[in-house]
Amino acid sequence: MNTSFYQYLILLLFSTIFQTEIVSAAEYPNDKVDIKPYGLLPKYRSFAFSPNSKHFAFIQRENNIDLFVVMNAGTQAVSAAFRAGTYKARNVYFATDKHVIIVGSKTQKHYQVRGKWENSKAFVYNIETQKLTTLLDNSCVERSQSKIKRCKSRTSSLFPGQSGLGRIIGLNKKSREVYMPAYSGLRKPHYDVYRVSLKTGKAKRFATGNASTIDWFLNEDGTVLAREDFSERTGEHLIYSKTSGEWELIYRNEADIPEFSPQAISQDNKRLFFTSFNENVFSMALDTGEITGPLFGQEGKDVGFIVTDINRKMESIRYSGFTPSYSFPDQKDNETYKMLSEYYPASSVYVEDRSTDNNKWLVHITGNDGAGDYRILDREKVKLQKILAEYPDIAAIGEIRAINYKARDGLKIPAILTLPTDPEKRKNLPLIALPHGGPASHDTVRFDWLAQYLTAKGYAVLQPNFRGSTGFGYELKNSGDGEWGKKMQDDVSDGIKILVKSGYVDPDRVCIMGASYGGYSALAGGAFSPELYRCVISIAGVSDLPLMISKTKSQNKSYSPIVKYWERLIGDPETEKEKLKSISPVNFAENFQAPVLLIHGKDDLVVPIIQSKRMLSALKKVDKVVELITLKGEDHWLSSSETRLALLQEVDRFLEQHNPAGTL
């Protein structure tokens, strides 16, 4: 692209951008911080374009209720706003110009299935008829086995105890049907594909798999192209092709955990695309099984995921790291994204959706330029129009810095450091170490509601991407295997010590807080590095690792991939029982010096609340300062504004008592 013309586009973009921008952070001093805007879920989220770009849809939060909203893109008039019953809103996107797919979930029990499940379901909303219809409805199976035969309007063959019923793997535009995979049968469930009408929601079984089938790939008219099988018992990973009209085995391997899994199809329906260790993209020929690559990759960054359309056709590659980056097949698209990312150098720019003619892009901007907003880029007019802000009531943004530091063994640790808004108040600060969950996850340059609230109060916040984190290449992620409570914890401690040495942080005013794995890390910090911390906050944290893996085994088979995954990351409770005990905070309650706040959702199915209850009991037995806050009706992901706000209020109270930021 001509350089002068490129600069002209930047200037033109600046001149046409919406005028409603983020208010200066200096206008909001930290002593007037309001908890509510931070504790609430985003007011607007999960935006999507209709293929013709005439409408967009999103989820809007009003009075602790999620509404699915459809809006005219030209006039910005609301066409519809509705709920999906008692389901929590998870996602929204368009199947056609008039059919909006919405996905929700809820925690519930199922007939003939032990325990609770986070059951998801898809619905379709017709913009023209204004009718909401359930897709692939298994409600009769949920109610009672005796009613199955009498319920002719339901898909009664579905296995009751399954999640993921909202998944769509293809669209037939001619017949106005979508293809949805689901487990069929009550005794020996198998993973099949159902053809589901967008008009009625009724479903017919379209393709039959087996107990080992885990995925399907189809072309635009619904012809089956490939099937993926994985046997948990034998570890046999198979990929079959049906491009010749008959099933042909094109790939076979044996492993406890599949080395890869196809994610997309080529535009010509001849190849499958997959990632290897999340670092590079490869392709597999459907006629021969030949693997080619690497085709795409960026050093020091993971492939976040392969972006596809509703038929799983590859459209682009999105990379991770501190900020996202993309690889598009068309060089003009790469130039457009470069223009956007250079216009917002201190933020992350996500391409959420594109119109069919590729002229209009829906982008999400989050980071140092504000609390997150959605904009429409008109490429022809070179105009970027702001639609709505995720958090319209938050104006003050703490500075988000992407930093790197060396751990004690020399490994480079990428991290996010968020500082209070006033540059004059960035010395000798109180610090909250905030390790992320996962641990196969990572923190990025984005608006983080919890980190931003803490910096608004006057704290510095360190979010280390310790070893075991994704996003920054295979070496960092792989080096975390077997290092729970050890080197992974050292990475957090080393980051704190470096900030103290640099003068940013007061060593006597450091607390550690985290959720899920981050909650474990917080407890491990209190147990194994007690001299560092003034207080400890664990949200849905693991305290007893043998119990965690034993529970996982009881819910799955001992040879299942999820069990093997945790055994590889942490250890085998049968052969490494003493090791697991030695890194379980529940066994080291005596070591704690700092007061502890435990917070846990009652309906958490990922990390059951027993983990926090055991930690509470252990600490009380040795007369430590500890309290447990139970969030009624809350799951693992803090899906409710009401409970998220309650959590933030408890955190605020606890910090004010044990590590106040003070008047800065």
XYZ file of C-alpha atoms in Angstrom:
664
model
C 0.000 0.000 0.000
C 1.227 3.523 -0.818
C 2.566 5.054 2.425
C 1.131 8.518 1.920
C -2.260 7.068 1.061
C -2.053 4.829 4.121
C -1.415 7.869 6.334
C -4.319 9.622 4.629
C -6.623 6.750 5.613
C -5.553 7.099 9.237
C -6.297 10.841 9.178
C -9.622 10.279 7.448
C -10.540 7.630 9.991
C -9.750 10.066 12.794
C -11.865 12.804 11.256
C -14.952 10.613 10.852
C -14.907 8.728 14.151
C -17.846 9.250 16.516
C -17.370 12.180 18.829
C -18.639 10.455 21.982
C -15.367 9.330 23.544
C -14.002 8.353 26.934
C -13.886 11.175 29.487
C -10.478 12.022 30.911
C -9.585 9.745 33.785
C -8.347 12.709 35.807
C -11.941 13.901 36.194
C -12.726 10.970 38.484
C -10.557 10.888 41.634
C -10.170 7.517 43.341
C -11.911 8.573 46.559
C -15.261 8.693 44.724
C -15.181 5.245 43.150
C -18.611 3.662 42.753
C -18.612 -0.136 42.984
C -21.772 -0.707 40.951
C -20.539 0.078 37.400
C -17.648 -2.361 37.878
C -19.655 -5.092 39.569
C -22.374 -5.230 36.932
C -22.005 -7.376 33.837
C -21.331 -5.402 30.634
C -24.428 -3.475 29.629
C -23.880 -4.560 26.019
C -21.979 -7.613 24.770
C -21.756 -10.311 22.089
C -22.452 -8.212 18.971
C -23.135 -9.760 15.558
C -23.934 -8.559 12.030
C -26.620 -9.847 9.692
C -25.023 -11.046 6.421
C -26.434 -8.021 4.546
C -25.317 -5.691 7.408
C -28.841 -4.223 7.743
C -29.268 -5.461 11.307
C -27.072 -6.253 14.243
C -27.876 -8.218 17.368
C -26.429 -8.157 20.863
C -27.072 -9.023 24.504
C -28.182 -6.155 26.734
C -28.182 -6.249 30.523
C -31.113 -4.453 32.185
C -32.038 -4.740 35.876
C -30.062 -7.969 36.248
C -31.870 -9.499 33.263
C -30.269 -10.414 29.943
C -32.187 -9.343 26.853
C -31.435 -10.383 23.299
C -31.761 -7.258 21.169
C -32.058 -6.858 17.393
C -31.401 -3.365 16.033
C -31.654 -1.703 12.628
C -28.073 -0.833 11.682
C -29.097 2.210 9.660
C -31.488 3.930 12.052
C -30.283 2.196 15.255
C -33.933 1.629 16.127
C -34.633 -1.480 18.211
C -36.507 -4.096 16.183
C -36.919 -6.587 19.023
C -35.887 -7.249 22.621
C -36.692 -10.546 24.319
C -35.562 -13.159 26.838
C -34.890 -16.868 26.364
C -36.969 -18.074 29.281
C -34.867 -18.851 32.339
C -31.699 -19.447 30.332
C -28.607 -17.332 30.950
C -27.606 -15.500 27.769
C -24.341 -16.809 26.307
C -24.116 -15.873 22.627
C -25.963 -14.422 19.645
C -25.279 -14.525 15.893
C -27.092 -14.554 12.543
C -27.800 -17.656 10.463
C -29.482 -15.669 7.668
C -30.556 -12.063 7.217
C -33.768 -12.754 9.110
C -32.815 -15.632 11.431
C -30.989 -14.767 14.650
C -29.477 -17.649 16.618
C -29.299 -17.153 20.370
C -27.600 -19.496 22.828
C -28.332 -19.789 26.532
C -27.551 -22.133 29.410
C -28.779 -22.970 32.882
C -27.721 -25.196 35.740
C -30.184 -28.045 36.155
C -30.740 -31.692 36.973
C -31.708 -34.258 34.357
C -33.828 -37.347 34.496
C -31.757 -40.562 34.940
C -28.520 -38.555 35.215
C -26.595 -38.080 38.453
C -25.801 -34.554 39.587
C -26.294 -31.218 37.865
C -25.233 -30.031 34.420
C -24.768 -26.657 32.771
C -27.273 -27.341 30.019
C -27.091 -25.156 26.924
C -29.733 -24.657 24.276
C -30.125 -22.741 21.010
C -33.144 -20.730 19.882
C -33.911 -18.980 16.609
C -35.643 -15.604 16.363
C -37.312 -14.682 13.078
C -37.067 -10.912 12.506
C -40.027 -10.910 10.108
C -42.479 -13.056 12.099
C -41.053 -12.012 15.506
C -41.300 -15.642 16.617
C -38.840 -17.335 18.994
C -38.402 -21.083 18.450
C -36.360 -23.683 20.317
C -33.917 -25.629 18.167
C -33.378 -29.333 18.903
C -35.717 -29.408 21.878
C -35.136 -32.193 24.399
C -37.510 -30.851 27.061
C -39.649 -33.986 27.183
C -36.669 -36.152 27.966
C -35.784 -33.726 30.753
C -39.254 -33.995 32.345
C -40.086 -37.686 32.432
C -39.357 -40.826 30.477
C -43.047 -41.722 30.571
C -43.956 -38.664 28.476
C -41.516 -39.299 25.627
C -43.897 -41.162 23.320
C -46.727 -38.675 23.844
C -44.566 -35.661 23.015
C -44.624 -35.670 19.224
C -43.349 -32.119 18.809
C -40.076 -32.769 20.691
C -36.840 -34.572 19.784
C -37.392 -37.397 22.235
C -34.428 -39.571 21.168
C -31.849 -37.229 22.686
C -29.726 -38.377 25.600
C -30.836 -36.276 28.603
C -27.563 -35.637 30.437
C -25.590 -33.600 27.948
C -24.440 -30.038 27.492
C -23.627 -28.315 24.226
C -27.046 -28.701 22.608
C -26.792 -25.182 21.212
C -23.977 -25.990 18.807
C -24.536 -25.447 15.059
C -22.052 -26.869 12.541
C -23.714 -25.931 9.272
C -26.492 -24.092 7.454
C -28.419 -25.168 4.371
C -29.612 -21.860 2.887
C -31.935 -23.512 0.376
C -33.893 -25.618 2.853
C -33.527 -23.098 5.712
C -32.186 -25.815 7.992
C -29.247 -25.948 10.365
C -27.171 -28.985 11.289
C -26.695 -29.643 14.987
C -24.718 -32.465 16.647
C -26.085 -34.159 19.762
C -25.940 -37.445 21.652
C -28.798 -39.847 20.886
C -30.053 -42.814 22.880
C -30.490 -43.426 26.584
C -28.340 -46.493 27.283
C -25.445 -46.242 24.833
C -25.434 -42.647 23.547
C -23.771 -41.867 20.236
C -22.903 -38.509 18.694
C -25.164 -37.861 15.695
C -26.081 -34.932 13.457
C -29.646 -33.590 13.342
C -31.191 -31.534 10.554
C -33.242 -28.818 12.263
C -35.818 -26.517 10.669
C -35.316 -22.806 11.325
C -39.070 -22.359 10.911
C -40.408 -24.995 13.298
C -37.397 -26.091 15.342
C -38.267 -29.711 14.596
C -35.354 -32.064 14.055
C -34.628 -35.251 12.143
C -31.574 -37.412 12.554
C -29.352 -36.779 9.560
C -26.132 -38.725 10.195
C -25.347 -41.412 12.771
C -22.070 -41.630 14.620
C -20.923 -43.887 17.431
C -19.901 -43.652 21.080
C -16.416 -42.461 20.033
C -17.532 -39.761 17.570
C -16.588 -36.245 18.707
C -17.082 -34.046 15.617
C -18.534 -33.733 12.116
C -17.817 -31.627 9.028
C -20.353 -30.882 6.263
C -20.452 -28.789 3.101
C -22.964 -26.049 2.287
C -25.735 -28.389 1.096
C -25.394 -30.695 4.088
C -23.295 -33.413 2.490
C -21.119 -35.058 5.134
C -17.417 -34.531 4.401
C -15.668 -35.965 7.451
C -16.110 -37.447 10.911
C -13.722 -37.420 13.853
C -13.646 -40.232 16.425
C -11.679 -40.575 19.644
C -11.917 -43.577 21.954
C -11.226 -42.610 25.547
C -10.703 -46.263 26.463
C -8.102 -47.115 23.783
C -6.761 -43.642 22.973
C -7.411 -44.281 19.285
C -7.866 -41.033 17.337
C -9.442 -41.507 13.897
C -10.516 -39.183 11.089
C -12.754 -40.511 8.331
C -13.454 -38.856 4.988
C -16.605 -39.337 2.914
C -15.706 -37.189 -0.084
C -15.717 -40.285 -2.323
C -19.189 -41.288 -1.151
C -17.882 -44.006 1.165
C -16.224 -43.745 4.562
C -12.433 -43.885 4.269
C -9.975 -43.774 7.167
C -7.445 -40.997 6.420
C -5.816 -40.525 9.835
C -5.056 -42.795 12.789
C -3.063 -42.222 15.965
C -3.018 -43.407 19.577
C -2.603 -40.990 22.489
C -4.171 -40.329 25.898
C -5.158 -36.883 24.625
C -5.628 -36.120 20.892
C -2.590 -34.274 19.529
C -4.878 -32.042 17.482
C -8.484 -31.625 16.453
C -9.694 -30.181 13.115
C -11.400 -26.808 13.445
C -12.270 -25.645 9.935
C -12.827 -26.588 6.292
C -11.229 -25.027 3.230
C -13.414 -22.977 0.895
C -13.206 -25.737 -1.747
C -14.202 -28.478 0.742
C -10.984 -30.398 0.088
C -9.007 -29.824 3.297
C -9.422 -29.666 7.047
C -7.448 -27.129 9.105
C -6.047 -27.694 12.576
C -3.480 -26.226 14.967
C -0.451 -28.005 16.407
C 0.229 -27.114 20.057
C -1.663 -23.863 19.295
C 1.450 -22.500 17.543
C 0.906 -23.183 13.842
C -1.898 -24.037 11.432
C -1.727 -27.174 9.282
C -4.071 -28.712 6.720
C -5.141 -32.294 6.030
C -6.233 -33.399 2.565
C -9.622 -35.105 2.709
C -8.820 -37.459 -0.162
C -5.457 -38.771 1.092
C -5.004 -37.591 4.684
C -1.750 -35.864 3.711
C -0.765 -33.169 6.216
C 0.723 -29.911 4.924
C 2.272 -27.078 6.887
C 2.903 -25.067 8.853
C 0.732 -22.695 6.841
C 0.288 -19.883 9.378
C 2.032 -18.906 12.586
C 3.629 -16.029 14.489
C 6.664 -16.447 16.719
C 5.935 -15.952 20.402
C 2.168 -16.062 19.898
C -0.387 -18.845 20.000
C -2.987 -19.322 17.324
C -5.995 -18.161 19.350
C -8.399 -19.881 17.025
C -9.331 -20.310 13.395
C -12.151 -17.908 12.530
C -14.902 -19.570 10.482
C -18.340 -18.848 9.081
C -21.447 -20.757 10.136
C -20.455 -23.630 7.816
C -16.996 -23.786 9.440
C -15.249 -22.437 6.357
C -11.966 -20.807 7.325
C -12.087 -17.005 7.057
C -9.007 -15.902 9.005
C -6.530 -16.796 11.739
C -6.528 -14.919 15.032
C -3.360 -14.915 17.109
C -3.120 -14.347 20.845
C -0.430 -12.525 22.842
C -0.872 -9.215 24.640
C -3.066 -7.933 21.812
C -4.697 -9.904 18.991
C -3.474 -9.978 15.422
C -4.949 -11.578 12.313
C -3.988 -13.305 9.087
C -6.550 -12.905 6.290
C -6.355 -14.659 2.902
C -6.897 -11.286 1.167
C -4.031 -8.808 1.550
C -6.467 -5.865 1.486
C -8.095 -7.260 4.620
C -4.686 -7.457 6.295
C -4.083 -3.801 5.401
C -7.462 -2.821 6.842
C -6.726 -4.568 10.112
C -3.255 -3.006 10.248
C -4.877 0.412 9.870
C -7.248 -0.310 12.765
C -4.596 -1.719 15.095
C -2.237 1.192 14.429
C -5.031 3.639 15.105
C -5.496 2.000 18.522
C -1.895 1.058 19.444
C -2.613 0.905 23.186
C -5.704 -1.306 22.921
C -6.834 -4.646 21.568
C -8.847 -4.618 18.337
C -11.069 -7.647 17.693
C -12.892 -8.268 14.422
C -16.203 -9.637 15.687
C -18.069 -9.987 12.394
C -18.081 -8.939 8.728
C -20.850 -8.383 6.198
C -21.130 -10.787 3.277
C -19.766 -8.178 0.850
C -16.877 -7.548 3.300
C -17.455 -3.785 3.192
C -18.591 -3.427 6.797
C -16.673 -4.766 9.755
C -17.955 -4.985 13.308
C -15.002 -4.367 15.631
C -14.549 -4.435 19.390
C -12.039 -1.997 20.924
C -10.894 -2.641 24.496
C -7.897 -1.488 26.515
C -6.320 1.876 27.199
C -8.788 3.671 24.928
C -11.734 2.914 27.172
C -13.858 0.351 28.939
C -14.664 -1.361 25.653
C -16.958 -0.375 22.801
C -18.269 -1.692 19.508
C -17.837 0.149 16.217
C -18.794 -0.379 12.594
C -16.110 0.217 9.997
C -17.389 1.194 6.552
C -14.377 0.363 4.382
C -15.713 2.090 1.288
C -16.311 5.376 3.125
C -13.351 4.822 5.504
C -15.668 5.670 8.388
C -15.589 4.190 11.871
C -18.859 4.645 13.742
C -19.293 3.957 17.431
C -22.411 1.951 18.277
C -22.486 1.174 21.987
C -20.093 0.954 24.935
C -19.820 -2.186 27.050
C -19.601 -0.190 30.283
C -21.145 3.228 29.524
C -20.907 4.356 33.164
C -17.152 3.811 33.468
C -14.947 6.624 32.230
C -11.734 6.418 34.256
C -9.308 3.855 32.881
C -6.167 2.855 34.736
C -3.125 2.562 32.491
C -2.681 -0.995 31.183
C 0.948 -1.904 30.520
C 2.232 -5.025 28.794
C 5.494 -5.966 30.496
C 7.972 -8.840 30.575
C 10.182 -9.919 33.443
C 12.560 -12.798 34.111
C 11.700 -15.513 36.589
C 14.421 -16.776 38.909
C 15.380 -19.517 36.429
C 15.589 -17.044 33.525
C 12.259 -17.817 31.824
C 10.609 -14.716 30.356
C 7.224 -14.075 31.957
C 4.778 -11.788 30.103
C 2.444 -9.877 32.396
C -0.116 -7.098 32.583
C 0.539 -4.263 35.021
C -2.360 -1.871 35.610
C -1.637 1.395 37.402
C -3.813 4.144 38.912
C -4.804 6.902 36.528
C -2.719 9.682 38.084
C 0.951 9.422 36.950
C 1.987 11.315 40.080
C 0.629 8.531 42.281
C 2.563 5.549 40.995
C 5.241 5.022 43.626
C 5.235 2.800 46.687
C 1.729 1.581 45.841
C -0.291 -1.158 47.514
C -0.394 -4.144 45.155
C -2.929 -6.826 44.312
C -1.373 -9.829 42.567
C -4.157 -11.227 40.373
C -3.140 -14.540 38.720
C -5.614 -15.750 36.098
C -7.645 -18.947 36.031
C -7.192 -21.930 33.763
C -4.311 -22.265 34.143
C -4.392 -22.703 30.346
C -5.424 -19.091 29.756
C -3.764 -15.673 29.712
C -4.332 -12.020 30.513
C -4.227 -9.423 27.748
C -4.454 -5.697 27.117
C -8.179 -5.253 27.673
C -10.642 -3.756 30.108
C -10.703 -6.036 33.151
C -13.540 -5.071 35.501
C -11.809 -6.362 38.620
C -8.350 -4.960 37.864
C -9.794 -1.597 36.859
C -11.855 -1.305 40.023
C -8.770 -1.999 42.115
C -6.680 0.602 40.287
C -9.516 3.110 40.607
C -9.257 2.533 44.364
C -5.525 3.226 44.233
C -3.951 -0.227 43.961
C -1.454 -1.413 41.390
C -2.508 -4.748 39.870
C -0.127 -7.404 38.548
C -1.565 -10.121 36.293
C 1.321 -12.504 35.521
C 1.119 -14.954 32.644
C 3.067 -17.536 34.627
C 4.434 -20.703 33.045
C 1.530 -22.922 32.039
C -0.274 -19.943 30.485
C -1.393 -20.006 26.871
C -1.120 -17.155 24.376
C 2.650 -16.731 24.191
C 3.993 -19.883 22.584
C 4.521 -23.539 23.370
C 7.572 -23.113 25.624
C 5.757 -20.981 28.200
C 2.709 -23.250 28.278
C 4.607 -26.541 28.335
C 6.985 -25.429 31.084
C 4.065 -25.388 33.508
C 3.470 -29.155 33.449
C 3.925 -30.541 36.957
C 4.694 -27.110 38.420
C 1.517 -26.297 40.350
C 2.542 -24.742 43.652
C 6.180 -24.693 42.565
C 7.673 -22.779 39.627
C 4.246 -21.505 38.574
C 3.933 -19.961 42.021
C 7.522 -18.687 41.923
C 6.655 -16.762 38.756
C 4.020 -14.804 40.688
C 6.383 -14.149 43.598
C 9.192 -13.048 41.276
C 6.945 -10.516 39.545
C 6.014 -8.977 42.885
C 9.652 -8.714 43.970
C 10.628 -7.008 40.713
C 7.878 -4.398 41.152
C 9.033 -3.783 44.718
C 12.609 -3.353 43.533
C 11.489 -0.931 40.810
C 9.811 1.313 43.390
C 6.248 0.832 42.190
C 5.125 -1.297 45.115
C 5.265 -1.114 48.900
C 6.410 -4.608 50.024
C 4.333 -4.344 53.202
C 1.046 -3.784 51.325
C 0.757 -6.758 48.970
C -2.306 -9.014 48.700
C -2.989 -11.889 46.330
C -6.375 -12.646 44.777
C -7.563 -14.962 42.036
C -10.410 -17.095 40.711
C -10.435 -20.798 39.803
C -6.754 -21.703 39.266
C -6.049 -18.125 40.317
C -7.862 -18.947 43.562
C -5.554 -21.924 44.035
C -2.577 -19.664 43.348
C -3.828 -17.201 45.968
C -4.113 -19.977 48.554
C -0.738 -21.388 47.521
C 0.741 -17.932 47.994
C -0.652 -17.791 51.521
C 0.566 -21.315 52.269
C 3.993 -21.384 50.598
C 5.058 -17.701 50.514
C 3.278 -16.316 53.590
C 5.883 -13.597 54.158
C 4.870 -11.849 50.914
C 1.186 -11.247 51.565
C -0.885 -9.056 53.815
C -4.134 -10.753 52.769
C -5.402 -13.604 50.578
C -8.625 -13.756 48.522
C -9.627 -16.999 46.789
C -12.637 -17.035 44.457
C -13.776 -20.565 43.520
C -10.272 -21.769 44.243
C -8.936 -25.312 44.532
C -7.427 -26.187 47.906
C -7.274 -29.994 47.845
C -5.719 -31.418 44.659
C -6.209 -35.154 45.408
C -9.893 -34.437 46.037
C -10.139 -32.462 42.803
C -8.696 -35.234 40.633
C -10.622 -37.959 42.484
C -13.844 -36.019 41.882
C -12.970 -35.663 38.208
C -12.358 -39.414 37.998
C -15.684 -40.186 39.652
C -17.496 -38.036 37.086
C -15.530 -39.491 34.174
C -13.606 -42.644 33.399
C -10.058 -42.974 34.741
C -8.819 -43.108 31.140
C -10.776 -40.056 29.928
C -8.795 -37.181 28.342
C -9.838 -34.721 31.060
C -8.414 -37.009 33.767
C -5.222 -37.567 31.770
C -4.950 -33.822 31.207
C -5.052 -33.028 34.922
C -2.688 -35.877 35.756
C -0.191 -34.505 33.238
C -0.516 -30.952 34.553
C -0.608 -31.750 38.269
C 0.141 -35.414 38.966
C -1.398 -38.862 39.361
C -3.220 -39.197 42.722
C -2.394 -42.919 42.831
C 1.338 -42.838 42.027
C 2.078 -39.261 43.152
C -0.237 -38.928 46.120
C 2.391 -37.424 48.431
C 3.370 -34.866 45.798
C -0.243 -33.745 45.410
C -0.624 -33.448 49.161
C 2.561 -31.374 49.323
C 1.153 -28.742 46.948
C -2.387 -28.657 48.382
C -2.900 -25.500 50.501
C -5.484 -27.302 52.661
C -2.631 -29.293 54.216
C -0.629 -26.198 55.171
C -3.145 -24.079 57.038
C -0.618 -23.566 59.839
C 1.666 -21.651 57.437
C -0.840 -18.873 56.751
C 0.011 -15.509 58.287
C -2.483 -13.350 56.371
C -6.277 -13.234 56.791
C -8.147 -15.201 54.131
C -11.395 -14.469 52.284
C -13.003 -17.418 50.481
C -15.785 -16.743 47.944
C -17.609 -19.517 46.096
C -20.707 -19.959 43.939
C -23.124 -22.530 45.325
C -23.884 -23.895 41.828
C -20.238 -24.112 40.759
C -19.914 -27.353 38.771
C -16.292 -26.782 37.726
C -14.737 -26.322 41.172
C -17.297 -27.573 43.715
C -17.782 -25.458 46.829
C -16.411 -28.294 48.981
C -12.946 -27.023 48.011
C -13.540 -23.736 49.825
C -15.342 -25.437 52.715
C -12.367 -27.707 53.345
C -9.996 -24.743 53.318
C -12.276 -22.922 55.731
C -12.307 -25.880 58.113
C -8.530 -26.338 57.960
C -7.835 -22.673 58.711
C -10.375 -22.515 61.530
C -8.826 -25.562 63.195
C -5.558 -23.659 63.631
C -7.266 -20.399 64.624
C -6.484 -18.429 61.472
C -8.505 -15.398 60.372
C -10.797 -16.688 57.622
C -14.333 -16.249 56.299
C -16.362 -17.914 53.554
C -18.899 -16.036 51.422
C -21.335 -18.284 49.531
C -22.913 -16.873 46.381
C -26.362 -18.429 46.101
C -27.354 -19.537 42.598
C -23.976 -18.575 41.112
C -21.930 -20.779 38.781
C -18.184 -20.854 38.132
C -18.185 -17.899 35.747
C -19.924 -15.213 37.823
C -22.746 -15.062 35.283
C -25.039 -12.852 37.377
C -24.629 -9.119 37.948
C -26.229 -9.472 41.365
C -23.676 -11.974 42.660
C -20.763 -10.308 40.861
C -21.671 -7.059 42.602
C -21.965 -8.896 45.931
C -18.518 -10.374 45.357
C -16.997 -6.983 44.653
C -18.599 -5.514 47.763
C -17.118 -8.302 49.896
C -13.694 -7.848 48.302
C -13.880 -4.104 48.891
C -14.861 -4.577 52.537
C -12.092 -7.126 53.125
C -9.395 -4.980 51.503
C -10.472 -1.881 53.405
C -10.100 -3.868 56.609
C -6.821 -5.650 55.898
C -4.974 -3.709 53.179
C -6.581 -0.311 52.508
C -5.271 1.682 49.577
C -5.448 4.828 51.681
C -5.526 8.386 50.438
C -3.056 8.595 47.579
